[in-house]
Amino acid sequence: MRILLVEDDSMIGEAVSVALKDAAYAVDWVKDGATAGNVLESAGHQAVLLDLGLPKRDGLEVLRRLRQAGNTVPVIIITARDGVDDRIKGLDFGADDYLVKPFDINELLARLRAIIRRQGGQAAPLLTNGQITLDPTTRQACCGTVVEVLSAREFALLQALLLKPGAILARAELEERIYGWNEEVESNAVDFLIHGVRKKLGSNSIKNIRGAGWMVEKPR
């Protein structure tokens, strides 16, 4: 999953960015509100972590414009503004969650998993299509009697497919969810990851739709 981190504090931004990457997210990091607004007009992120006290444009104004434009990307506010009125305003402006600094990074990751599940229309903590089950907290995947721990990028690929079982995702869509801005993507990177998942979970775990992309089957 690809996350936009909007944070002007270098130390916090670096710590959150590293934790997100360790948890198998692709991270794009911007440090001011104006840049965040421009990025959100075009890039396809699956969630946004948004500070409020930003240079050039306050985070609430970024959020207000985002929702006014009809963009439904999940947003978690991460801020030092801890007043009840601040929290109410942030949620009423369209945030999906609100977390006050300093926070435990594991709590942030849990909240992120929750809003991404909800975005995919799933409430259960394990992602499954009835054939494959994936645990986002451990990267452990089960298919029949096979149980394997996936690499970070294998996990990101399978998570993207399991959030939309039955939907065909093209190579570009998968690359967008797996890799951030500054990461070099080789032309066969997706094929390599799919080969790795199939090797661990079985050749029928991910289906190729010739000329269109890849999918996992819908639950029966």
Short mmCIF file of C-alpha atoms in Angstrom, two decimals:
data_model
loop_
_atom_site.label_atom_id
_atom_site.label_comp_id
_atom_site.label_asym_id
_atom_site.label_seq_id
_atom_site.Cartn_x
_atom_site.Cartn_y
_atom_site.Cartn_z
CA MET A 1 0.00 0.00 0.00
CA ARG A 2 1.21 3.47 -0.83
CA ILE A 3 1.04 6.10 1.91
CA LEU A 4 1.47 9.87 1.68
CA LEU A 5 3.18 11.20 4.80
CA VAL A 6 2.72 14.96 5.32
CA GLU A 7 5.07 15.97 8.14
CA ASP A 8 7.41 18.95 8.46
CA ASP A 9 9.36 17.69 11.47
CA SER A 10 12.38 15.84 10.08
CA MET A 11 12.91 13.57 13.08
CA ILE A 12 9.29 12.49 13.33
CA GLY A 13 8.99 12.16 9.57
CA GLU A 14 12.09 9.99 9.35
CA ALA A 15 10.96 7.74 12.22
CA VAL A 16 7.46 7.28 10.79
CA SER A 17 8.80 6.76 7.28
CA VAL A 18 11.19 4.01 8.43
CA ALA A 19 8.46 2.29 10.47
CA LEU A 20 6.06 2.37 7.52
CA LYS A 21 8.66 0.90 5.17
CA ASP A 22 9.49 -1.81 7.72
CA ALA A 23 5.77 -2.62 7.75
CA ALA A 24 5.82 -3.08 3.95
CA TYR A 25 4.24 0.24 2.95
CA ALA A 26 5.53 2.38 0.10
CA VAL A 27 5.99 5.89 1.50
CA ASP A 28 6.00 9.28 -0.21
CA TRP A 29 6.96 12.07 2.19
CA VAL A 30 6.24 15.79 1.73
CA LYS A 31 6.97 18.53 4.25
CA ASP A 32 4.51 21.34 3.57
CA GLY A 33 0.80 21.73 2.99
CA ALA A 34 0.96 23.30 -0.46
CA THR A 35 2.99 20.39 -1.85
CA ALA A 36 0.65 17.92 -0.17
CA GLY A 37 -2.34 19.58 -1.82
CA ASN A 38 -0.72 19.37 -5.25
CA VAL A 39 0.29 15.72 -4.77
CA LEU A 40 -3.18 14.71 -3.62
CA GLU A 41 -4.73 16.11 -6.79
CA SER A 42 -3.08 13.45 -8.92
CA ALA A 43 -1.24 10.66 -7.09
CA GLY A 44 -3.04 7.50 -6.10
CA HIS A 45 -2.27 6.95 -2.42
CA GLN A 46 -4.21 4.45 -0.33
CA ALA A 47 -3.98 6.56 2.86
CA VAL A 48 -2.62 9.89 4.14
CA LEU A 49 -0.90 10.67 7.44
CA LEU A 50 -1.42 14.41 7.89
CA ASP A 51 0.22 16.78 10.35
CA LEU A 52 -1.70 20.01 11.03
CA GLY A 53 0.94 22.63 11.82
CA LEU A 54 2.47 22.74 8.35
CA PRO A 55 4.32 25.51 6.50
CA LYS A 56 2.67 27.12 3.43
CA ARG A 57 -0.78 25.59 4.12
CA ASP A 58 -2.26 24.35 7.39
CA GLY A 59 -3.18 20.68 7.51
CA LEU A 60 -6.86 21.43 8.14
CA GLU A 61 -6.97 23.51 4.98
CA VAL A 62 -5.30 20.64 3.06
CA LEU A 63 -8.01 18.32 4.41
CA ARG A 64 -10.84 20.75 3.70
CA ARG A 65 -9.78 21.15 0.06
CA LEU A 66 -9.27 17.40 -0.31
CA ARG A 67 -12.81 16.57 0.79
CA GLN A 68 -14.27 19.52 -1.11
CA ALA A 69 -12.76 18.00 -4.27
CA GLY A 70 -14.52 14.70 -3.55
CA ASN A 71 -11.33 12.80 -2.72
CA THR A 72 -12.22 9.94 -0.34
CA VAL A 73 -8.69 8.73 0.48
CA PRO A 74 -8.50 7.76 4.19
CA VAL A 75 -6.75 10.38 6.33
CA ILE A 76 -5.25 10.01 9.79
CA ILE A 77 -4.33 13.32 11.43
CA ILE A 78 -1.08 13.11 13.41
CA THR A 79 -0.59 16.26 15.45
CA ALA A 80 0.47 17.81 18.73
CA ARG A 81 -2.87 19.67 18.92
CA ASP A 82 -4.49 17.69 21.69
CA GLY A 83 -7.53 19.76 22.63
CA VAL A 84 -10.99 18.23 22.35
CA ASP A 85 -12.06 21.08 20.06
CA ASP A 86 -9.08 20.36 17.78
CA ARG A 87 -9.99 16.68 17.57
CA ILE A 88 -13.63 17.45 16.84
CA LYS A 89 -12.66 19.95 14.14
CA GLY A 90 -10.25 17.50 12.51
CA LEU A 91 -12.83 14.72 12.34
CA ASP A 92 -15.57 17.11 11.21
CA PHE A 93 -13.30 18.38 8.43
CA GLY A 94 -13.21 14.82 7.06
CA ALA A 95 -10.40 12.96 8.81
CA ASP A 96 -10.98 9.25 9.44
CA ASP A 97 -8.89 9.15 12.59
CA TYR A 98 -6.95 11.49 14.88
CA LEU A 99 -3.77 10.63 16.74
CA VAL A 100 -2.00 12.99 19.16
CA LYS A 101 1.81 13.23 19.32
CA PRO A 102 3.76 11.69 20.87
CA PHE A 103 2.21 8.37 19.84
CA ASP A 104 3.27 4.75 19.86
CA ILE A 105 4.25 3.78 16.32
CA ASN A 106 2.55 0.40 16.72
CA GLU A 107 -0.71 2.15 17.50
CA LEU A 108 -0.33 4.26 14.36
CA LEU A 109 0.29 1.10 12.28
CA ALA A 110 -2.78 -0.58 13.80
CA ARG A 111 -4.96 2.45 13.01
CA LEU A 112 -3.57 2.48 9.48
CA ARG A 113 -4.41 -1.20 8.98
CA ALA A 114 -7.93 -0.53 10.23
CA ILE A 115 -8.70 2.32 7.84
CA ILE A 116 -7.18 0.46 4.88
CA ARG A 117 -9.35 -2.58 5.68
CA ARG A 118 -12.41 -0.35 5.83
CA GLN A 119 -11.44 1.27 2.54
CA GLY A 120 -11.46 -2.20 1.00
CA GLY A 121 -14.89 -2.90 2.48
CA GLN A 122 -13.54 -5.40 5.02
CA ALA A 123 -13.84 -5.23 8.78
CA ALA A 124 -12.14 -8.48 9.83
CA PRO A 125 -8.44 -8.21 10.78
CA LEU A 126 -7.44 -11.03 8.40
CA LEU A 127 -7.79 -10.50 4.67
CA THR A 128 -9.22 -13.50 2.86
CA ASN A 129 -10.97 -14.55 -0.32
CA GLY A 130 -11.82 -17.98 1.07
CA GLN A 131 -8.79 -19.54 -0.62
CA ILE A 132 -5.97 -17.37 0.73
CA THR A 133 -5.79 -15.76 4.16
CA LEU A 134 -3.33 -12.96 4.90
CA ASP A 135 -2.46 -11.57 8.34
CA PRO A 136 -1.36 -7.90 7.96
CA THR A 137 0.27 -7.91 11.39
CA THR A 138 2.68 -10.77 10.66
CA ARG A 139 2.76 -10.99 6.82
CA GLN A 140 1.81 -14.64 7.24
CA ALA A 141 -0.21 -16.08 4.35
CA CYS A 142 -2.16 -19.35 4.36
CA CYS A 143 -3.42 -21.25 1.33
CA GLY A 144 -4.91 -24.67 2.11
CA THR A 145 -2.37 -26.42 4.33
CA VAL A 146 0.47 -24.14 3.25
CA VAL A 147 1.57 -21.41 5.67
CA GLU A 148 4.30 -18.98 4.61
CA VAL A 149 5.68 -15.62 5.71
CA LEU A 150 5.89 -13.28 2.73
CA SER A 151 8.57 -10.71 2.02
CA ALA A 152 7.53 -7.07 2.46
CA ARG A 153 6.84 -6.55 -1.22
CA GLU A 154 5.20 -9.93 -1.75
CA PHE A 155 2.92 -8.97 1.14
CA ALA A 156 2.17 -5.54 -0.38
CA LEU A 157 1.27 -7.16 -3.71
CA LEU A 158 -0.99 -9.82 -2.20
CA GLN A 159 -2.62 -7.29 0.12
CA ALA A 160 -3.50 -5.07 -2.86
CA LEU A 161 -5.12 -8.03 -4.64
CA LEU A 162 -6.97 -9.32 -1.56
CA LEU A 163 -8.47 -5.92 -0.83
CA LYS A 164 -10.25 -6.22 -4.18
CA PRO A 165 -10.85 -9.95 -4.81
CA GLY A 166 -12.20 -10.52 -8.30
CA ALA A 167 -10.82 -7.20 -9.58
CA ILE A 168 -8.06 -7.24 -12.18
CA LEU A 169 -5.13 -5.00 -11.29
CA ALA A 170 -2.84 -3.98 -14.12
CA ARG A 171 0.93 -3.86 -13.79
CA ALA A 172 0.91 -0.06 -13.37
CA GLU A 173 -1.72 -0.25 -10.61
CA LEU A 174 0.29 -2.84 -8.70
CA GLU A 175 3.53 -0.88 -9.10
CA GLU A 176 1.75 2.23 -7.80
CA ARG A 177 0.70 0.40 -4.64
CA ILE A 178 4.05 -1.29 -3.99
CA TYR A 179 6.68 1.35 -4.79
CA GLY A 180 7.23 4.96 -3.68
CA TRP A 181 8.48 7.93 -5.71
CA ASN A 182 12.19 7.41 -5.28
CA GLU A 183 12.28 3.68 -5.77
CA GLU A 184 13.59 2.30 -9.03
CA VAL A 185 11.17 -0.23 -10.51
CA GLU A 186 12.53 -2.77 -12.97
CA SER A 187 10.26 -3.79 -15.83
CA ASN A 188 9.81 -7.34 -14.52
CA ALA A 189 9.50 -6.42 -10.83
CA VAL A 190 5.80 -7.35 -10.55
CA ASP A 191 6.35 -10.63 -12.42
CA PHE A 192 9.16 -11.47 -10.01
CA LEU A 193 6.94 -10.84 -6.97
CA ILE A 194 4.05 -12.85 -8.39
CA HIS A 195 6.42 -15.71 -9.11
CA GLY A 196 7.56 -15.56 -5.48
CA VAL A 197 4.01 -15.64 -4.09
CA ARG A 198 2.99 -18.51 -6.39
CA LYS A 199 6.10 -20.45 -5.41
CA LYS A 200 5.12 -20.13 -1.74
CA LEU A 201 1.31 -20.47 -1.97
CA GLY A 202 0.74 -22.42 -5.16
CA SER A 203 0.50 -21.65 -8.86
CA ASN A 204 -3.27 -20.97 -8.69
CA SER A 205 -3.07 -18.45 -5.85
CA ILE A 206 -2.81 -15.51 -8.26
CA LYS A 207 -4.42 -15.69 -11.69
CA ASN A 208 -3.11 -13.93 -14.77
CA ILE A 209 -5.65 -12.38 -17.12
CA ARG A 210 -3.74 -12.18 -20.38
CA GLY A 211 -3.20 -8.61 -21.52
CA ALA A 212 -5.03 -7.12 -18.53
CA GLY A 213 -3.28 -7.96 -15.27
CA TRP A 214 -3.65 -10.19 -12.22
CA MET A 215 -6.34 -11.06 -9.69
CA VAL A 216 -7.30 -13.34 -6.85
CA GLU A 217 -10.67 -15.04 -7.04
CA LYS A 218 -13.76 -13.67 -5.33
CA PRO A 219 -14.99 -15.51 -2.22
CA ARG A 220 -17.52 -18.23 -3.12
#
